[in-house]
mmCIF file of C-alpha atoms in Angstrom:
data_model
loop_
_atom_site.group_PDB
_atom_site.id
_atom_site.type_symbol
_atom_site.label_atom_id
_atom_site.label_comp_id
_atom_site.label_asym_id
_atom_site.label_seq_id
_atom_site.Cartn_x
_atom_site.Cartn_y
_atom_site.Cartn_z
ATOM 1 C CA UNK A 1 -5.586 -8.870 -4.700
ATOM 2 C CA UNK A 2 -9.036 -8.339 -6.142
ATOM 3 C CA UNK A 3 -11.008 -9.162 -9.244
ATOM 4 C CA UNK A 4 -10.911 -6.863 -12.268
ATOM 5 C CA UNK A 5 -13.127 -7.833 -15.184
ATOM 6 C CA UNK A 6 -13.256 -11.376 -13.863
ATOM 7 C CA UNK A 7 -9.505 -11.597 -13.317
ATOM 8 C CA UNK A 8 -7.373 -11.210 -10.217
ATOM 9 C CA UNK A 9 -5.205 -8.124 -9.986
ATOM 10 C CA UNK A 10 -1.640 -9.151 -9.195
ATOM 11 C CA UNK A 11 -0.200 -5.697 -8.714
ATOM 12 C CA UNK A 12 -0.014 -4.424 -5.135
ATOM 13 C CA UNK A 13 1.827 -1.736 -3.199
ATOM 14 C CA UNK A 14 4.037 -4.480 -1.740
ATOM 15 C CA UNK A 15 5.745 -4.731 -5.138
ATOM 16 C CA UNK A 16 7.031 -1.157 -4.917
ATOM 17 C CA UNK A 17 10.295 -0.270 -3.253
ATOM 18 C CA UNK A 18 10.330 1.862 -0.125
ATOM 19 C CA UNK A 19 9.526 5.486 -0.867
ATOM 20 C CA UNK A 20 7.776 4.799 -4.171
ATOM 21 C CA UNK A 21 4.267 6.163 -4.747
ATOM 22 C CA UNK A 22 1.492 4.741 -6.935
ATOM 23 C CA UNK A 23 -0.556 7.367 -8.798
ATOM 24 C CA UNK A 24 -2.956 5.601 -11.179
ATOM 25 C CA UNK A 25 -3.048 3.352 -14.241
ATOM 26 C CA UNK A 26 -4.119 3.324 -17.897
ATOM 27 C CA UNK A 27 -5.307 0.642 -20.287
ATOM 28 C CA UNK A 28 -2.877 -0.102 -23.105
ATOM 29 C CA UNK A 29 -1.605 -2.576 -25.674
ATOM 30 C CA UNK A 30 2.068 -3.499 -25.328
ATOM 31 C CA UNK A 31 4.487 -4.365 -28.140
ATOM 32 C CA UNK A 32 7.613 -5.990 -26.642
ATOM 33 C CA UNK A 33 10.959 -5.568 -28.431
ATOM 34 C CA UNK A 34 11.990 -8.050 -31.104
ATOM 35 C CA UNK A 35 8.631 -9.806 -31.078
ATOM 36 C CA UNK A 36 5.644 -10.052 -33.382
ATOM 37 C CA UNK A 37 3.245 -10.623 -30.513
ATOM 38 C CA UNK A 38 1.328 -8.062 -28.496
ATOM 39 C CA UNK A 39 -0.772 -8.195 -25.354
ATOM 40 C CA UNK A 40 -3.208 -5.975 -23.517
ATOM 41 C CA UNK A 41 -2.903 -4.858 -19.933
ATOM 42 C CA UNK A 42 -2.798 -1.948 -17.525
ATOM 43 C CA UNK A 43 0.202 0.321 -17.098
ATOM 44 C CA UNK A 44 0.700 1.482 -13.501
ATOM 45 C CA UNK A 45 2.217 4.940 -13.110
ATOM 46 C CA UNK A 46 4.476 5.231 -10.054
ATOM 47 C CA UNK A 47 6.949 7.821 -8.847
ATOM 48 C CA UNK A 48 10.021 5.740 -9.706
ATOM 49 C CA UNK A 49 8.804 3.280 -12.308
ATOM 50 C CA UNK A 50 6.068 2.050 -14.612
ATOM 51 C CA UNK A 51 4.606 -1.411 -14.014
ATOM 52 C CA UNK A 52 2.780 -3.322 -16.740
ATOM 53 C CA UNK A 53 0.231 -5.918 -15.666
ATOM 54 C CA UNK A 54 -0.857 -8.098 -18.565
ATOM 55 C CA UNK A 55 -4.334 -9.580 -18.839
ATOM 56 C CA UNK A 56 -2.565 -12.893 -19.542
ATOM 57 C CA UNK A 57 -1.839 -14.185 -16.053
ATOM 58 C CA UNK A 58 0.917 -16.540 -17.186
ATOM 59 C CA UNK A 59 2.987 -13.500 -18.118
ATOM 60 C CA UNK A 60 4.941 -11.739 -15.365
ATOM 61 C CA UNK A 61 4.460 -8.177 -14.248
ATOM 62 C CA UNK A 62 7.024 -6.010 -16.020
ATOM 63 C CA UNK A 63 8.613 -3.203 -14.037
ATOM 64 C CA UNK A 64 10.269 -0.421 -16.038
ATOM 65 C CA UNK A 65 12.370 1.340 -13.418
ATOM 66 C CA UNK A 66 13.502 4.847 -14.287
ATOM 67 C CA UNK A 67 17.062 4.072 -13.118
ATOM 68 C CA UNK A 68 17.408 1.595 -16.023
ATOM 69 C CA UNK A 69 15.608 3.824 -18.534
ATOM 70 C CA UNK A 70 17.417 5.769 -21.262
ATOM 71 C CA UNK A 71 14.452 7.609 -22.772
ATOM 72 C CA UNK A 72 10.663 7.933 -22.768
ATOM 73 C CA UNK A 73 9.250 9.514 -25.890
ATOM 74 C CA UNK A 74 6.377 9.640 -28.362
ATOM 75 C CA UNK A 75 6.716 6.896 -30.981
ATOM 76 C CA UNK A 76 6.911 8.679 -34.313
ATOM 77 C CA UNK A 77 7.292 5.690 -36.624
ATOM 78 C CA UNK A 78 3.985 3.784 -36.457
ATOM 79 C CA UNK A 79 4.904 1.728 -39.513
ATOM 80 C CA UNK A 80 7.288 -0.258 -37.295
ATOM 81 C CA UNK A 81 4.445 -1.546 -35.142
ATOM 82 C CA UNK A 82 3.665 -5.233 -35.801
ATOM 83 C CA UNK A 83 0.708 -5.672 -38.113
ATOM 84 C CA UNK A 84 -1.199 -8.885 -38.640
ATOM 85 C CA UNK A 85 -3.816 -7.394 -40.920
ATOM 86 C CA UNK A 86 -6.580 -7.156 -38.310
ATOM 87 C CA UNK A 87 -8.707 -4.031 -37.982
ATOM 88 C CA UNK A 88 -7.157 -3.404 -34.577
ATOM 89 C CA UNK A 89 -3.612 -3.560 -35.910
ATOM 90 C CA UNK A 90 -4.413 -1.468 -38.966
ATOM 91 C CA UNK A 91 -5.802 1.163 -36.594
ATOM 92 C CA UNK A 92 -2.623 1.073 -34.477
ATOM 93 C CA UNK A 93 -0.413 1.409 -37.502
ATOM 94 C CA UNK A 94 -1.890 4.828 -38.139
ATOM 95 C CA UNK A 95 -2.408 6.059 -34.591
ATOM 96 C CA UNK A 96 -0.319 8.651 -32.843
ATOM 97 C CA UNK A 97 -1.317 7.450 -29.384
ATOM 98 C CA UNK A 98 1.866 5.386 -28.998
ATOM 99 C CA UNK A 99 4.917 6.022 -26.859
ATOM 100 C CA UNK A 100 8.177 4.131 -26.386
ATOM 101 C CA UNK A 101 10.498 3.317 -23.513
ATOM 102 C CA UNK A 102 14.145 2.642 -24.266
ATOM 103 C CA UNK A 103 15.481 0.604 -21.356
ATOM 104 C CA UNK A 104 18.507 -1.522 -20.404
ATOM 105 C CA UNK A 105 16.935 -3.791 -17.769
ATOM 106 C CA UNK A 106 13.357 -4.928 -17.153
ATOM 107 C CA UNK A 107 12.294 -6.469 -13.842
ATOM 108 C CA UNK A 108 9.908 -9.447 -14.074
ATOM 109 C CA UNK A 109 7.630 -10.364 -11.142
ATOM 110 C CA UNK A 110 4.903 -12.863 -10.277
ATOM 111 C CA UNK A 111 4.688 -14.931 -13.452
ATOM 112 C CA UNK A 112 1.685 -17.280 -13.259
ATOM 113 C CA UNK A 113 0.637 -15.288 -10.149
ATOM 114 C CA UNK A 114 3.374 -17.044 -8.141
ATOM 115 C CA UNK A 115 5.548 -15.144 -5.690
ATOM 116 C CA UNK A 116 9.189 -15.771 -6.523
ATOM 117 C CA UNK A 117 12.462 -13.831 -6.565
ATOM 118 C CA UNK A 118 12.413 -11.026 -9.114
ATOM 119 C CA UNK A 119 14.100 -11.695 -12.440
ATOM 120 C CA UNK A 120 16.247 -8.954 -13.938
ATOM 121 C CA UNK A 121 16.148 -9.229 -17.723
ATOM 122 C CA UNK A 122 19.345 -7.378 -18.661
ATOM 123 C CA UNK A 123 19.917 -6.345 -22.264
ATOM 124 C CA UNK A 124 23.336 -5.861 -23.793
ATOM 125 C CA UNK A 125 22.079 -2.620 -25.309
ATOM 126 C CA UNK A 126 18.897 -0.706 -24.580
ATOM 127 C CA UNK A 127 15.761 -2.113 -26.198
ATOM 128 C CA UNK A 128 12.514 -0.366 -27.045
ATOM 129 C CA UNK A 129 9.116 -1.285 -25.639
ATOM 130 C CA UNK A 130 6.109 0.340 -27.318
ATOM 131 C CA UNK A 131 2.741 1.088 -25.734
ATOM 132 C CA UNK A 132 -0.493 2.102 -27.459
ATOM 133 C CA UNK A 133 -2.868 3.809 -25.048
ATOM 134 C CA UNK A 134 -6.442 2.611 -25.434
ATOM 135 C CA UNK A 135 -8.422 5.533 -24.045
ATOM 136 C CA UNK A 136 -6.221 8.213 -22.451
ATOM 137 C CA UNK A 137 -4.822 10.796 -24.897
ATOM 138 C CA UNK A 138 -1.071 10.630 -25.201
ATOM 139 C CA UNK A 139 -0.933 14.422 -24.976
ATOM 140 C CA UNK A 140 -2.070 14.276 -21.349
ATOM 141 C CA UNK A 141 -0.225 11.100 -20.369
ATOM 142 C CA UNK A 142 3.303 11.467 -21.742
ATOM 143 C CA UNK A 143 4.133 14.838 -20.051
ATOM 144 C CA UNK A 144 3.320 13.322 -16.643
ATOM 145 C CA UNK A 145 5.574 10.318 -17.176
ATOM 146 C CA UNK A 146 8.382 12.384 -18.679
ATOM 147 C CA UNK A 147 8.206 14.743 -15.705
ATOM 148 C CA UNK A 148 8.578 11.840 -13.260
ATOM 149 C CA UNK A 149 11.462 10.448 -15.318
ATOM 150 C CA UNK A 150 13.192 13.845 -15.355
ATOM 151 C CA UNK A 151 12.765 14.178 -11.587
ATOM 152 C CA UNK A 152 14.353 10.770 -11.048
ATOM 153 C CA UNK A 153 17.463 11.918 -12.935
ATOM 154 C CA UNK A 154 17.985 14.907 -10.641
ATOM 155 C CA UNK A 155 20.493 14.846 -7.735
ATOM 156 C CA UNK A 156 19.119 13.263 -4.593
ATOM 157 C CA UNK A 157 18.091 16.317 -2.494
ATOM 158 C CA UNK A 158 16.389 18.072 -5.423
ATOM 159 C CA UNK A 159 14.813 14.790 -6.555
ATOM 160 C CA UNK A 160 13.081 14.148 -3.244
ATOM 161 C CA UNK A 161 11.835 17.742 -2.965
ATOM 162 C CA UNK A 162 10.496 17.717 -6.524
ATOM 163 C CA UNK A 163 8.812 14.354 -6.003
ATOM 164 C CA UNK A 164 7.121 15.534 -2.823
ATOM 165 C CA UNK A 165 5.822 18.541 -4.747
ATOM 166 C CA UNK A 166 4.336 16.306 -7.480
ATOM 167 C CA UNK A 167 2.679 14.052 -4.895
ATOM 168 C CA UNK A 168 1.302 17.044 -2.967
ATOM 169 C CA UNK A 169 -0.057 18.511 -6.205
ATOM 170 C CA UNK A 170 -1.799 15.247 -7.014
ATOM 171 C CA UNK A 171 -3.301 14.910 -3.543
ATOM 172 C CA UNK A 172 -4.492 18.532 -3.461
ATOM 173 C CA UNK A 173 -6.410 17.890 -6.661
ATOM 174 C CA UNK A 174 -8.318 15.054 -4.979
ATOM 175 C CA UNK A 175 -11.439 15.667 -2.931
ATOM 176 C CA UNK A 176 -13.773 13.450 -0.972
ATOM 177 C CA UNK A 177 -16.699 12.086 -2.984
ATOM 178 C CA UNK A 178 -19.700 13.241 -0.953
ATOM 179 C CA UNK A 179 -21.988 11.042 -3.043
ATOM 180 C CA UNK A 180 -20.555 8.119 -1.040
ATOM 181 C CA UNK A 181 -22.101 9.388 2.189
ATOM 182 C CA UNK A 182 -24.542 6.888 3.619
ATOM 183 C CA UNK A 183 -27.282 9.416 4.243
ATOM 184 C CA UNK A 184 -28.149 12.877 2.972
ATOM 185 C CA UNK A 185 -28.394 14.072 6.565
ATOM 186 C CA UNK A 186 -24.746 13.212 7.236
ATOM 187 C CA UNK A 187 -22.435 16.159 7.816
ATOM 188 C CA UNK A 188 -18.667 15.912 7.218
ATOM 189 C CA UNK A 189 -17.091 17.299 10.389
ATOM 190 C CA UNK A 190 -13.406 16.491 9.854
ATOM 191 C CA UNK A 191 -11.521 15.940 6.606
ATOM 192 C CA UNK A 192 -7.761 15.256 6.771
ATOM 193 C CA UNK A 193 -4.970 13.710 4.772
ATOM 194 C CA UNK A 194 -4.141 10.319 6.290
ATOM 195 C CA UNK A 195 -2.447 6.993 5.631
ATOM 196 C CA UNK A 196 -3.852 3.572 6.421
ATOM 197 C CA UNK A 197 -1.082 1.330 7.725
ATOM 198 C CA UNK A 198 -0.875 -2.395 7.195
ATOM 199 C CA UNK A 199 2.331 -4.448 7.488
ATOM 200 C CA UNK A 200 4.880 -3.075 4.956
ATOM 201 C CA UNK A 201 2.306 -0.809 3.273
ATOM 202 C CA UNK A 202 1.223 2.813 3.759
ATOM 203 C CA UNK A 203 -1.808 3.689 1.643
ATOM 204 C CA UNK A 204 -2.502 7.457 1.518
ATOM 205 C CA UNK A 205 -5.978 8.916 1.265
ATOM 206 C CA UNK A 206 -8.618 11.234 2.687
ATOM 207 C CA UNK A 207 -9.906 10.535 6.199
ATOM 208 C CA UNK A 208 -13.395 11.916 6.856
ATOM 209 C CA UNK A 209 -15.438 11.903 10.053
ATOM 210 C CA UNK A 210 -19.169 12.611 9.947
ATOM 211 C CA UNK A 211 -21.795 12.562 12.656
ATOM 212 C CA UNK A 212 -22.410 8.846 11.940
ATOM 213 C CA UNK A 213 -19.411 7.265 10.164
ATOM 214 C CA UNK A 214 -15.721 7.295 9.424
ATOM 215 C CA UNK A 215 -14.798 7.233 5.727
ATOM 216 C CA UNK A 216 -11.454 6.550 4.082
ATOM 217 C CA UNK A 217 -10.967 7.321 0.397
ATOM 218 C CA UNK A 218 -7.558 6.243 -0.977
ATOM 219 C CA UNK A 219 -5.871 8.568 -3.441
ATOM 220 C CA UNK A 220 -5.249 5.599 -5.772
ATOM 221 C CA UNK A 221 -7.356 2.783 -7.212
ATOM 222 C CA UNK A 222 -5.343 -0.095 -5.747
ATOM 223 C CA UNK A 223 -8.293 -1.376 -3.704
ATOM 224 C CA UNK A 224 -11.597 -2.738 -5.050
ATOM 225 C CA UNK A 225 -13.654 -0.138 -3.172
ATOM 226 C CA UNK A 226 -13.282 3.575 -3.813
ATOM 227 C CA UNK A 227 -14.473 4.641 -0.355
ATOM 228 C CA UNK A 228 -14.522 2.602 2.865
ATOM 229 C CA UNK A 229 -17.140 3.228 5.541
ATOM 230 C CA UNK A 230 -16.868 2.443 9.264
ATOM 231 C CA UNK A 231 -19.942 3.234 11.435
ATOM 232 C CA UNK A 232 -19.083 5.024 14.657
ATOM 233 C CA UNK A 233 -21.477 2.809 16.629
ATOM 234 C CA UNK A 234 -19.354 -0.260 15.788
ATOM 235 C CA UNK A 235 -16.195 1.166 17.376
ATOM 236 C CA UNK A 236 -15.220 -0.563 20.627
ATOM 237 C CA UNK A 237 -12.206 1.602 21.442
ATOM 238 C CA UNK A 238 -9.696 4.025 19.966
ATOM 239 C CA UNK A 239 -6.050 4.153 21.051
ATOM 240 C CA UNK A 240 -3.350 6.708 20.337
ATOM 241 C CA UNK A 241 -0.325 5.188 18.638
ATOM 242 C CA UNK A 242 3.226 6.247 17.960
ATOM 243 C CA UNK A 243 4.548 5.808 14.427
ATOM 244 C CA UNK A 244 8.224 6.232 13.510
ATOM 245 C CA UNK A 245 8.784 7.864 16.913
ATOM 246 C CA UNK A 246 6.052 10.449 16.267
ATOM 247 C CA UNK A 247 2.728 10.682 18.081
ATOM 248 C CA UNK A 248 0.595 10.752 14.925
ATOM 249 C CA UNK A 249 -1.305 7.445 14.906
ATOM 250 C CA UNK A 250 -4.784 6.282 15.907
ATOM 251 C CA UNK A 251 -5.816 2.639 16.038
ATOM 252 C CA UNK A 252 -9.506 1.761 15.819
ATOM 253 C CA UNK A 253 -10.914 -1.504 17.223
ATOM 254 C CA UNK A 254 -14.327 -2.599 15.926
ATOM 255 C CA UNK A 255 -17.010 -4.918 17.218
ATOM 256 C CA UNK A 256 -16.402 -7.431 14.401
ATOM 257 C CA UNK A 257 -12.757 -7.826 15.454
ATOM 258 C CA UNK A 258 -11.379 -5.625 12.695
ATOM 259 C CA UNK A 259 -8.488 -3.318 13.613
ATOM 260 C CA UNK A 260 -7.356 -0.302 11.565
ATOM 261 C CA UNK A 261 -4.349 1.948 12.070
ATOM 262 C CA UNK A 262 -4.285 5.431 10.561
ATOM 263 C CA UNK A 263 -1.529 8.038 10.725
ATOM 264 C CA UNK A 264 -1.916 11.774 10.220
ATOM 265 C CA UNK A 265 0.317 14.629 9.112
ATOM 266 C CA UNK A 266 0.966 15.897 12.635
ATOM 267 C CA UNK A 267 0.080 15.317 16.274
ATOM 268 C CA UNK A 268 -2.443 18.150 16.244
ATOM 269 C CA UNK A 269 -4.463 16.487 13.444
ATOM 270 C CA UNK A 270 -4.341 13.155 15.286
ATOM 271 C CA UNK A 271 -5.503 14.754 18.543
ATOM 272 C CA UNK A 272 -8.311 16.547 16.743
ATOM 273 C CA UNK A 273 -9.749 13.211 15.580
ATOM 274 C CA UNK A 274 -9.123 11.639 18.992
ATOM 275 C CA UNK A 275 -10.996 14.432 20.802
ATOM 276 C CA UNK A 276 -13.943 14.109 18.446
ATOM 277 C CA UNK A 277 -14.070 10.342 19.010
ATOM 278 C CA UNK A 278 -13.963 10.714 22.792
ATOM 279 C CA UNK A 279 -16.782 13.271 22.748
ATOM 280 C CA UNK A 280 -19.054 11.259 20.460
ATOM 281 C CA UNK A 281 -21.907 9.444 22.257
ATOM 282 C CA UNK A 282 -21.583 6.318 20.069
ATOM 283 C CA UNK A 283 -17.873 5.802 20.802
ATOM 284 C CA UNK A 284 -16.932 4.264 24.184
ATOM 285 C CA UNK A 285 -14.416 6.255 26.184
ATOM 286 C CA UNK A 286 -11.020 4.656 25.569
ATOM 287 C CA UNK A 287 -9.021 5.428 28.668
ATOM 288 C CA UNK A 288 -5.872 3.412 29.378
ATOM 289 C CA UNK A 289 -6.482 0.534 31.764
ATOM 290 C CA UNK A 290 -4.733 0.569 35.142
ATOM 291 C CA UNK A 291 -1.558 -1.547 34.743
ATOM 292 C CA UNK A 292 -1.623 -2.443 38.453
ATOM 293 C CA UNK A 293 -5.149 -3.828 38.205
ATOM 294 C CA UNK A 294 -4.353 -5.733 35.001
ATOM 295 C CA UNK A 295 -1.300 -7.299 36.631
ATOM 296 C CA UNK A 296 -3.381 -8.282 39.679
ATOM 297 C CA UNK A 297 -5.960 -9.935 37.391
ATOM 298 C CA UNK A 298 -3.167 -11.841 35.650
ATOM 299 C CA UNK A 299 -1.687 -13.039 38.933
ATOM 300 C CA UNK A 300 -5.127 -14.274 40.016
ATOM 301 C CA UNK A 301 -5.590 -16.098 36.705
ATOM 302 C CA UNK A 302 -8.474 -13.886 35.594
ATOM 303 C CA UNK A 303 -6.728 -13.148 32.286
ATOM 304 C CA UNK A 304 -4.471 -15.357 30.189
ATOM 305 C CA UNK A 305 -0.737 -14.956 29.666
ATOM 306 C CA UNK A 306 -1.414 -13.964 26.064
ATOM 307 C CA UNK A 307 -3.897 -11.236 27.001
ATOM 308 C CA UNK A 308 -1.542 -9.858 29.644
ATOM 309 C CA UNK A 309 1.382 -9.771 27.219
ATOM 310 C CA UNK A 310 -0.794 -8.108 24.582
ATOM 311 C CA UNK A 311 -1.757 -5.481 27.165
ATOM 312 C CA UNK A 312 1.916 -4.763 27.842
ATOM 313 C CA UNK A 313 2.580 -4.556 24.104
ATOM 314 C CA UNK A 314 -0.301 -2.129 23.683
ATOM 315 C CA UNK A 315 1.116 0.096 26.437
ATOM 316 C CA UNK A 316 4.318 0.260 24.397
ATOM 317 C CA UNK A 317 2.391 1.316 21.243
ATOM 318 C CA UNK A 318 2.961 -2.059 19.610
ATOM 319 C CA UNK A 319 0.427 -3.291 17.067
ATOM 320 C CA UNK A 320 0.038 -6.020 14.432
ATOM 321 C CA UNK A 321 -0.590 -3.276 11.834
ATOM 322 C CA UNK A 322 2.932 -1.822 12.042
ATOM 323 C CA UNK A 323 5.946 -4.074 11.452
ATOM 324 C CA UNK A 324 8.276 -1.445 12.945
ATOM 325 C CA UNK A 325 6.425 -1.855 16.253
ATOM 326 C CA UNK A 326 5.191 -5.431 16.049
ATOM 327 C CA UNK A 327 4.220 -7.130 19.344
ATOM 328 C CA UNK A 328 7.011 -9.070 21.072
ATOM 329 C CA UNK A 329 6.735 -12.152 23.270
ATOM 330 C CA UNK A 330 9.153 -14.014 25.564
ATOM 331 C CA UNK A 331 11.252 -16.807 24.111
ATOM 332 C CA UNK A 332 10.072 -19.795 26.143
ATOM 333 C CA UNK A 333 10.527 -22.914 23.990
ATOM 334 C CA UNK A 334 13.684 -25.015 24.086
ATOM 335 C CA UNK A 335 12.605 -28.039 22.039
ATOM 336 C CA UNK A 336 12.858 -27.434 18.286
ATOM 337 C CA UNK A 337 13.572 -31.053 17.276
ATOM 338 C CA UNK A 338 10.437 -32.954 18.276
ATOM 339 C CA UNK A 339 7.718 -33.389 15.695
ATOM 340 C CA UNK A 340 5.166 -32.928 18.479
ATOM 341 C CA UNK A 341 5.577 -30.745 21.564
ATOM 342 C CA UNK A 342 4.900 -32.248 24.971
ATOM 343 C CA UNK A 343 3.914 -29.298 27.123
ATOM 344 C CA UNK A 344 4.029 -31.437 30.279
ATOM 345 C CA UNK A 345 7.819 -31.991 30.022
ATOM 346 C CA UNK A 346 9.955 -29.318 31.728
ATOM 347 C CA UNK A 347 12.637 -29.895 29.083
ATOM 348 C CA UNK A 348 10.290 -28.449 26.444
ATOM 349 C CA UNK A 349 10.747 -24.992 27.938
ATOM 350 C CA UNK A 350 13.734 -22.731 28.474
ATOM 351 C CA UNK A 351 14.884 -22.056 32.010
ATOM 352 C CA UNK A 352 13.936 -18.427 32.454
ATOM 353 C CA UNK A 353 14.177 -18.206 36.227
ATOM 354 C CA UNK A 354 16.748 -15.893 37.746
ATOM 355 C CA UNK A 355 20.191 -17.371 38.325
ATOM 356 C CA UNK A 356 20.989 -17.978 41.991
ATOM 357 C CA UNK A 357 24.222 -16.459 43.173
#
């Protein structure tokens, strides 16, 4: 989460279901059904839903999933908007920048910024939520949302193909902002579509390598910084990683202890970045350590059990940045009842020696 206009953004990619895709958001004023109140917020446009984040943090995030939606249309009866007599409301009563969602169920999340099980607010009959866009013209916004809603109503194979086409169209229209380069003498050498992986989240963007830095520019605005910069001279090592059984990942380890995992469209793109890193004078050669030597160091007590196990996990492409390949460790404890563990008692540990026949 990060601060927006002095407030903390509660929306994150973790709130989206698997396979969903966050595009962007717009500022709006929301008019809930059967209520005289209104509130301002930001409406997040995603591939399978819209998510409304109110500026009032005590209110939950409202998810309008397309599977519960009956219609999305321009609101043609502005006289039905609540009016309190203020200049703002009198303006809204005459505006045409309003659209409506007719929906059967609304999902509520993170009221008071507290993580809790989602609440499904189910209506007996569909109810209408109205949204007045503050700055974006409805003529450019509503066709995008209606297109996503129409795609969601298609049969599964066609739906996924059409959605991939919309996402690819959006990403092709994005380009790296060269004004974010650290120095005018920098030269972009590699520019590829990539995803930064953190546990449970894949954030797509543009991965750029120059003669001095690595840059990552997400396609969305979910993070507080538009472009992230990583100097090449701070890289300690780079390791190839497997992701979802494909050799498409690279994990970067930095001098400050930071670790970043990026995946690419194909193995050739990944290897292109890897080769450039290995040939750059500022990046140490990252050759795999000799397992025999590491084991000998462990036996002699030169490295700890933890470091040795982490080395074995790394050989197996396991990393803390990917929950599908999270590091594993032996199950050694047997005492789960004591309030304080006594590591000098043999009974604290499981018997993991081989059985004698």
